[in-house]
C-alpha positions as a Python dict, from the first residue, in 0.01 Angstrom:
ca = {
    (1, 'M'): (0, 0, 0),
    (2, 'T'): (69, -193, -320),
    (3, 'R'): (316, -44, -559),
    (4, 'P'): (507, -152, -870),
    (5, 'N'): (870, -251, -882),
    (6, 'T'): (1055, 15, -683),
    (7, 'S'): (1408, -120, -683),
    (8, 'F'): (1685, 135, -694),
    (9, 'G'): (1745, 58, -1061),
    (10, 'A'): (1379, 113, -1149),
    (11, 'E'): (1365, 437, -951),
    (12, 'F'): (1691, 559, -1100),
    (13, 'R'): (1546, 503, -1447),
    (14, 'S'): (1245, 709, -1342),
    (15, 'I'): (1479, 990, -1234),
    (16, 'L'): (1665, 973, -1566),
    (17, 'A'): (1336, 982, -1758),
    (18, 'I'): (1261, 1316, -1589),
    (19, 'A'): (1617, 1452, -1585),
    (20, 'G'): (1682, 1385, -1955),
    (21, 'P'): (1421, 1625, -2098),
    (22, 'M'): (1481, 1873, -1815),
    (23, 'G'): (1856, 1868, -1883),
    (24, 'L'): (1799, 1920, -2254),
    (25, 'S'): (1567, 2214, -2191),
    (26, 'Q'): (1810, 2375, -1947),
    (27, 'F'): (2097, 2306, -2186),
    (28, 'A'): (1897, 2487, -2455),
    (29, 'Q'): (1839, 2782, -2222),
    (30, 'M'): (2209, 2810, -2146),
    (31, 'L'): (2285, 2774, -2516),
    (32, 'M'): (2075, 3087, -2576),
    (33, 'G'): (2328, 3292, -2381),
    (34, 'L'): (2622, 3130, -2557),
    (35, 'T'): (2458, 3196, -2895),
    (36, 'D'): (2412, 3561, -2802),
    (37, 'D'): (2781, 3586, -2713),
    (38, 'L'): (2892, 3430, -3041),
    (39, 'L'): (2670, 3659, -3249),
    (40, 'L'): (2780, 3967, -3056),
    (41, 'G'): (3137, 3864, -3128),
    (42, 'S'): (3078, 3966, -3489),
    (43, 'L'): (3059, 4326, -3362),
    (44, 'G'): (3395, 4298, -3187),
    (45, 'A'): (3538, 4203, -2850),
    (46, 'A'): (3386, 4505, -2675),
    (47, 'A'): (3030, 4414, -2777),
    (48, 'L'): (3081, 4051, -2675),
    (49, 'A'): (3222, 4153, -2337),
    (50, 'I'): (2942, 4401, -2265),
    (51, 'G'): (2660, 4174, -2383),
    (52, 'G'): (2798, 3872, -2202),
    (53, 'L'): (2835, 4055, -1872),
    (54, 'A'): (2487, 4210, -1900),
    (55, 'T'): (2304, 3890, -1991),
    (56, 'G'): (2504, 3696, -1733),
    (57, 'T'): (2397, 3940, -1462),
    (58, 'F'): (2033, 3919, -1571),
    (59, 'F'): (2014, 3539, -1587),
    (60, 'T'): (2213, 3495, -1266),
    (61, 'L'): (1973, 3712, -1068),
    (62, 'N'): (1677, 3545, -1235),
    (63, 'A'): (1808, 3195, -1154),
    (64, 'I'): (1858, 3285, -787),
    (65, 'L'): (1505, 3419, -744),
    (66, 'A'): (1349, 3143, -955),
    (67, 'A'): (1491, 2887, -709),
    (68, 'M'): (1231, 3000, -455),
    (69, 'I'): (951, 2950, -707),
    (70, 'E'): (1089, 2612, -810),
    (71, 'A'): (1038, 2496, -452),
    (72, 'G'): (673, 2472, -556),
    (73, 'G'): (772, 2159, -744),
    (74, 'I'): (811, 1989, -407),
    (75, 'L'): (458, 2084, -305),
    (76, 'L'): (324, 1965, -640),
    (77, 'S'): (511, 1634, -612),
    (78, 'Q'): (381, 1572, -262),
    (79, 'A'): (26, 1653, -371),
    (80, 'R'): (57, 1404, -657),
    (81, 'G'): (188, 1140, -418),
    (82, 'R'): (-110, 1200, -186),
    (83, 'Q'): (-340, 1212, -492),
    (84, 'D'): (-457, 1549, -362),
    (85, 'H'): (-556, 1698, -694),
    (86, 'A'): (-720, 2005, -542),
    (87, 'S'): (-387, 2119, -395),
    (88, 'L'): (-221, 2124, -739),
    (89, 'G'): (-410, 2432, -857),
    (90, 'T'): (-371, 2602, -519),
    (91, 'T'): (4, 2548, -531),
    (92, 'I'): (21, 2691, -883),
    (93, 'T'): (-155, 3002, -753),
    (94, 'S'): (101, 3036, -471),
    (95, 'M'): (385, 3000, -721),
    (96, 'L'): (235, 3270, -941),
    (97, 'V'): (189, 3503, -643),
    (98, 'V'): (550, 3455, -531),
    (99, 'A'): (675, 3503, -890),
    (100, 'I'): (486, 3832, -923),
    (101, 'V'): (617, 3954, -586),
    (102, 'L'): (976, 3861, -678),
    (103, 'C'): (956, 4074, -993),
    (104, 'G'): (985, 4378, -765),
    (105, 'P'): (1329, 4308, -613),
    (106, 'E'): (1467, 4182, -943),
    (107, 'L'): (1358, 4496, -1127),
    (108, 'F'): (1500, 4710, -847),
    (109, 'C'): (1840, 4537, -861),
    (110, 'L'): (1859, 4555, -1240),
    (111, 'Y'): (1759, 4920, -1248),
    (112, 'H'): (2043, 5003, -1008),
    (113, 'I'): (2303, 4787, -1184),
    (114, 'D'): (2521, 5095, -1244),
    (115, 'T'): (2548, 5145, -868),
    (116, 'L'): (2667, 4786, -826),
    (117, 'L'): (2922, 4821, -1104),
    (118, 'A'): (3053, 5145, -952),
    (119, 'W'): (3079, 4979, -610),
    (120, 'L'): (3283, 4699, -770),
    (121, 'H'): (3510, 4960, -932),
    (122, 'E'): (3433, 4838, -1284),
    (123, 'P'): (3583, 5046, -1569),
    (124, 'E'): (3379, 5340, -1695),
    (125, 'T'): (3393, 5198, -2047),
    (126, 'I'): (3197, 4895, -1923),
    (127, 'R'): (2947, 5051, -1685),
    (128, 'A'): (2738, 5269, -1919),
    (129, 'P'): (2682, 5018, -2202),
    (130, 'V'): (2615, 4729, -1957),
    (131, 'T'): (2360, 4945, -1776),
    (132, 'G'): (2183, 5031, -2101),
    (133, 'F'): (2176, 4665, -2206),
    (134, 'V'): (2040, 4552, -1869),
    (135, 'H'): (1770, 4819, -1868),
    (136, 'I'): (1635, 4672, -2194),
    (137, 'L'): (1640, 4322, -2041),
    (138, 'M'): (1423, 4447, -1753),
    (139, 'W'): (1124, 4409, -1987),
    (140, 'A'): (1185, 4032, -1978),
    (141, 'V'): (1168, 3992, -1600),
    (142, 'P'): (797, 3889, -1577),
    (143, 'P'): (809, 3618, -1847),
    (144, 'A'): (1148, 3495, -1723),
    (145, 'L'): (1020, 3433, -1370),
    (146, 'L'): (676, 3309, -1476),
    (147, 'G'): (813, 3092, -1755),
    (148, 'Q'): (1129, 2954, -1597),
    (149, 'G'): (1005, 2959, -1240),
    (150, 'V'): (651, 2827, -1275),
    (151, 'L'): (601, 2644, -1605),
    (152, 'T'): (937, 2470, -1633),
    (153, 'T'): (890, 2350, -1274),
    (154, 'A'): (530, 2232, -1299),
    (155, 'L'): (554, 2046, -1630),
    (156, 'P'): (815, 1785, -1524),
    (157, 'V'): (628, 1723, -1197),
    (158, 'M'): (315, 1643, -1398),
    (159, 'G'): (507, 1405, -1624),
    (160, 'A'): (496, 1653, -1914),
    (161, 'Q'): (869, 1715, -1940),
    (162, 'G'): (847, 1610, -2304),
    (163, 'I'): (691, 1949, -2379),
    (164, 'L'): (1010, 2116, -2260),
    (165, 'M'): (1218, 1881, -2472),
    (166, 'R'): (1026, 1982, -2784),
    (167, 'V'): (987, 2353, -2717),
    (168, 'M'): (1319, 2465, -2570),
    (169, 'P'): (1545, 2367, -2864),
    (170, 'C'): (1308, 2556, -3096),
    (171, 'I'): (1321, 2857, -2866),
    (172, 'T'): (1701, 2849, -2890),
    (173, 'V'): (1685, 2857, -3270),
    (174, 'V'): (1433, 3144, -3265),
    (175, 'N'): (1658, 3336, -3026),
    (176, 'G'): (1956, 3293, -3255),
    (177, 'V'): (1765, 3406, -3564),
    (178, 'L'): (1619, 3708, -3384),
    (179, 'N'): (1962, 3806, -3252),
    (180, 'A'): (2124, 3789, -3594),
    (181, 'T'): (1832, 3975, -3755),
    (182, 'L'): (1817, 4261, -3506),
    (183, 'I'): (2193, 4295, -3462),
    (184, 'H'): (2270, 4317, -3835),
    (185, 'G'): (1939, 4453, -3968),
    (186, 'W'): (1826, 4162, -4184),
    (187, 'L'): (1483, 4137, -4353),
    (188, 'G'): (1455, 4514, -4378),
    (189, 'L'): (1464, 4566, -4001),
    (190, 'P'): (1692, 4831, -3849),
    (191, 'A'): (2041, 4724, -3745),
    (192, 'L'): (2033, 4780, -3369),
    (193, 'G'): (2381, 4645, -3306),
    (194, 'L'): (2452, 4566, -2940),
    (195, 'H'): (2100, 4656, -2825),
    (196, 'G'): (1952, 4431, -3093),
    (197, 'S'): (2067, 4131, -2891),
    (198, 'A'): (1891, 4261, -2581),
    (199, 'V'): (1567, 4322, -2773),
    (200, 'A'): (1585, 3973, -2924),
    (201, 'T'): (1629, 3818, -2579),
    (202, 'V'): (1324, 4007, -2449),
    (203, 'I'): (1109, 3887, -2741),
    (204, 'T'): (1230, 3528, -2697),
    (205, 'L'): (1157, 3522, -2325),
    (206, 'W'): (804, 3650, -2385),
    (207, 'C'): (751, 3384, -2651),
    (208, 'M'): (866, 3097, -2428),
    (209, 'P'): (579, 3095, -2172),
    (210, 'A'): (325, 3168, -2447),
    (211, 'I'): (435, 2862, -2645),
    (212, 'L'): (449, 2640, -2334),
    (213, 'L'): (96, 2749, -2241),
    (214, 'A'): (-21, 2668, -2594),
    (215, 'F'): (117, 2314, -2564),
    (216, 'M'): (-43, 2278, -2220),
    (217, 'A'): (-379, 2385, -2360),
    (218, 'R'): (-372, 2079, -2588),
    (219, 'R'): (-352, 1846, -2286),
    (220, 'P'): (-686, 1833, -2098),
    (221, 'E'): (-530, 1667, -1793),
    (222, 'L'): (-276, 1949, -1761),
    (223, 'R'): (-541, 2218, -1807),
    (224, 'T'): (-745, 2064, -1528),
    (225, 'A'): (-465, 1987, -1285),
    (226, 'L'): (-270, 2311, -1322),
    (227, 'R'): (-559, 2555, -1342),
    (228, 'P'): (-500, 2820, -1070),
    (229, 'R'): (-743, 2805, -779),
    (230, 'A'): (-824, 3038, -491),
    (231, 'H'): (-515, 3161, -309),
    (232, 'D'): (-431, 2989, 19),
    (233, 'W'): (-183, 3149, 259),
    (234, 'G'): (-94, 2810, 407),
    (235, 'H'): (38, 2687, 73),
    (236, 'T'): (226, 3011, 17),
    (237, 'A'): (386, 2991, 363),
    (238, 'A'): (493, 2632, 293),
    (239, 'L'): (639, 2743, -40),
    (240, 'L'): (839, 3018, 130),
    (241, 'R'): (966, 2786, 406),
    (242, 'T'): (1108, 2551, 146),
    (243, 'G'): (1204, 2814, -109),
    (244, 'L'): (1422, 3031, 113),
    (245, 'P'): (1685, 2757, 177),
    (246, 'M'): (1678, 2668, -193),
    (247, 'L'): (1727, 3035, -282),
    (248, 'A'): (2025, 3050, -46),
    (249, 'A'): (2176, 2737, -203),
    (250, 'A'): (2126, 2875, -554),
    (251, 'M'): (2282, 3205, -451),
    (252, 'A'): (2590, 3027, -315),
    (253, 'E'): (2629, 2824, -634),
    (254, 'V'): (2538, 3060, -918),
    (255, 'T'): (2683, 3381, -776),
    (256, 'L'): (3032, 3230, -793),
    (257, 'F'): (3013, 3227, -1172),
    (258, 'Q'): (2897, 3588, -1198),
    (259, 'A'): (3147, 3712, -939),
    (260, 'N'): (3424, 3581, -1163),
    (261, 'S'): (3272, 3772, -1455),
    (262, 'F'): (3289, 4098, -1262),
    (263, 'E'): (3652, 4029, -1180),
    (264, 'A'): (3728, 3944, -1542),
    (265, 'A'): (3589, 4283, -1648),
    (266, 'R'): (3903, 4441, -1506),
    (267, 'L'): (4111, 4255, -1766),
    (268, 'G'): (3968, 4467, -2047),
    (269, 'N'): (3731, 4388, -2330),
    (270, 'A'): (3939, 4111, -2486),
    (271, 'G'): (3992, 3931, -2154),
    (272, 'L'): (3627, 3963, -2053),
    (273, 'A'): (3509, 3846, -2396),
    (274, 'A'): (3724, 3533, -2378),
    (275, 'F'): (3604, 3465, -2025),
    (276, 'Q'): (3237, 3493, -2127),
    (277, 'I'): (3282, 3229, -2397),
    (278, 'M'): (3454, 2986, -2160),
    (279, 'L'): (3196, 3054, -1887),
    (280, 'G'): (2912, 2977, -2128),
    (281, 'I'): (3071, 2645, -2220),
    (282, 'G'): (3132, 2554, -1856),
    (283, 'M'): (2773, 2630, -1758),
    (284, 'Q'): (2653, 2367, -2005),
    (285, 'C'): (2804, 2100, -1779),
    (286, 'F'): (2662, 2258, -1463),
    (287, 'V'): (2302, 2233, -1585),
    (288, 'L'): (2335, 1855, -1624),
    (289, 'Y'): (2396, 1820, -1249),
    (290, 'L'): (2113, 2064, -1187),
    (291, 'A'): (1868, 1857, -1393),
    (292, 'M'): (1956, 1540, -1201),
    (293, 'A'): (1909, 1726, -873),
    (294, 'Q'): (1570, 1861, -974),
    (295, 'A'): (1453, 1521, -1097),
    (296, 'S'): (1559, 1362, -767),
    (297, 'N'): (1372, 1636, -585),
    (298, 'I'): (1054, 1553, -774),
    (299, 'R'): (1078, 1183, -689),
    (300, 'V'): (1155, 1250, -322),
    (301, 'G'): (853, 1478, -300),
    (302, 'Y'): (634, 1218, -466),
    (303, 'W'): (731, 935, -232),
    (304, 'T'): (704, 1167, 69),
    (305, 'G'): (347, 1236, -37),
    (306, 'R'): (293, 860, -67),
    (307, 'N'): (425, 827, 290),
    (308, 'D'): (688, 574, 183),
    (309, 'P'): (1002, 632, 395),
    (310, 'T'): (1184, 339, 236),
    (311, 'M'): (1172, 498, -108),
    (312, 'V'): (1266, 841, 28),
    (313, 'R'): (1580, 697, 187),
    (314, 'R'): (1661, 502, -127),
    (315, 'I'): (1642, 808, -353),
    (316, 'C'): (1841, 1022, -108),
    (317, 'R'): (2117, 762, -93),
    (318, 'G'): (2124, 755, -472),
    (319, 'G'): (2137, 1134, -477),
    (320, 'H'): (2445, 1134, -254),
    (321, 'G'): (2632, 907, -492),
    (322, 'A'): (2507, 1034, -827),
    (323, 'G'): (2765, 1309, -864),
    (324, 'P'): (3139, 1315, -790),
    (325, 'D'): (3104, 1637, -594),
    (326, 'G'): (2789, 1538, -406),
    (327, 'G'): (2611, 1800, -611),
    (328, 'L'): (2269, 1640, -578),
    (329, 'C'): (2272, 1633, -202),
    (330, 'G'): (2128, 1971, -125),
    (331, 'H'): (1846, 1948, -375),
    (332, 'P'): (1663, 1620, -315),
    (333, 'H'): (1628, 1660, 57),
    (334, 'P'): (1384, 1953, 64),
    (335, 'G'): (1136, 1718, -100),
    (336, 'A'): (1084, 1556, 237),
    (337, 'G'): (919, 1752, 512),
    (338, 'A'): (1105, 1853, 825),
    (339, 'A'): (966, 1571, 1035),
    (340, 'D'): (1008, 1319, 752),
    (341, 'H'): (1366, 1431, 688),
    (342, 'H'): (1462, 1393, 1053),
    (343, 'R'): (1301, 1052, 1085),
    (344, 'L'): (1431, 913, 756),
    (345, 'L'): (1786, 1045, 754),
    (346, 'S'): (1891, 1110, 1113),
    (347, 'R'): (2039, 763, 1149),
    (348, 'R'): (2275, 832, 858),
    (349, 'H'): (2361, 1200, 912),
    (350, 'P'): (2399, 1320, 1271),
    (351, 'A'): (2204, 1635, 1351),
    (352, 'G'): (2375, 1950, 1236),
    (353, 'K'): (2637, 1774, 1027),
    (354, 'R'): (2694, 1919, 680),
    (355, 'T'): (2695, 1648, 417),
    (356, 'G'): (2642, 1850, 102),
    (357, 'G'): (2887, 1945, -164),
    (358, 'A'): (2824, 2227, -405),
    (359, 'S'): (2454, 2236, -336),
    (360, 'G'): (2470, 2334, 28),
    (361, 'A'): (2390, 2193, 369),
    (362, 'C'): (2150, 1903, 336),
    (363, 'T'): (2055, 1877, 699),
    (364, 'A'): (1989, 2247, 741),
    (365, 'T'): (1782, 2256, 424),
    (366, 'G'): (1581, 1955, 528),
    (367, 'R'): (1486, 2109, 861),
    (368, 'R'): (1344, 2408, 673),
    (369, 'G'): (1136, 2179, 447),
    (370, 'L'): (762, 2134, 430),
    (371, 'S'): (640, 2043, 772),
    (372, 'G'): (319, 1851, 745),
    (373, 'A'): (265, 1935, 379),
}
């Protein structure tokens, strides 16, 4: 097999070319939450605390479940490496099916948020308004999973991450304008106060996939490659085998942030409001590691599909050293199948040994990867 220059430097530049737009889009998504917090702050510390805790709970749960859908990026990358264009549409169908199914448990958890808050012994002054805010956000569950889970995963794999780079900053601006308008009643609209922020978030999250689809429609190659095809249970099973470990890793990482928010709620409105602002700023740094991890995952999946073990090992070694906390380790490895992972990495990581940092156990995740995809 003849291939272009695939030195580590060239491959690392390829990873950065994917991670840059992905990082910017994820940064813009996180900035949406921070913008909401700042605008709610104009209503007082109580509104900021309630809105921050409610939106944090919503996006945390959504991010955990979306991790399973994002595993479809591995299948798409492998199909591109094999030049198996027919599998691209089939994989998109499996991702859509899983996204629709996951709407059920997310809606159930959000509907019963008051039960969770009571179990955590949160103050009564927090529970009722947070529950009301979250119940409005439930209307945004389908576009959040379909948009974040499917579209923002498929576009970078297909080399169309530039669409995210153009759309997501605009979405952030729209979200801010809608929040300010509906909170304070500008342009003749009613002043909805705290709930205005929730309504604005719902509208924004419905707009996001619609705009991304409009940009995709202008690209014939994307329309052809990502058009859903007949459902195949084999692809869905492969998606679930890879997605479950990724969901577990995301749960371990992201839940830590939200657990601290629930603890901060016991400090009162002022303490919780201050914590929400600092948490929003800190999450901006976290998404940069996440973008590098996802980009590495895409490249590992591609070279696994090309059946090039040398490049798979090279990218995995780069992933281990790319972050000071080893944060990329748990994410690139699912891109290789179980057999590939064992063959390519067993000489460097003894079986069963945990080598991951914040992203989880690399070896365990690899064994649960796509066998024979």
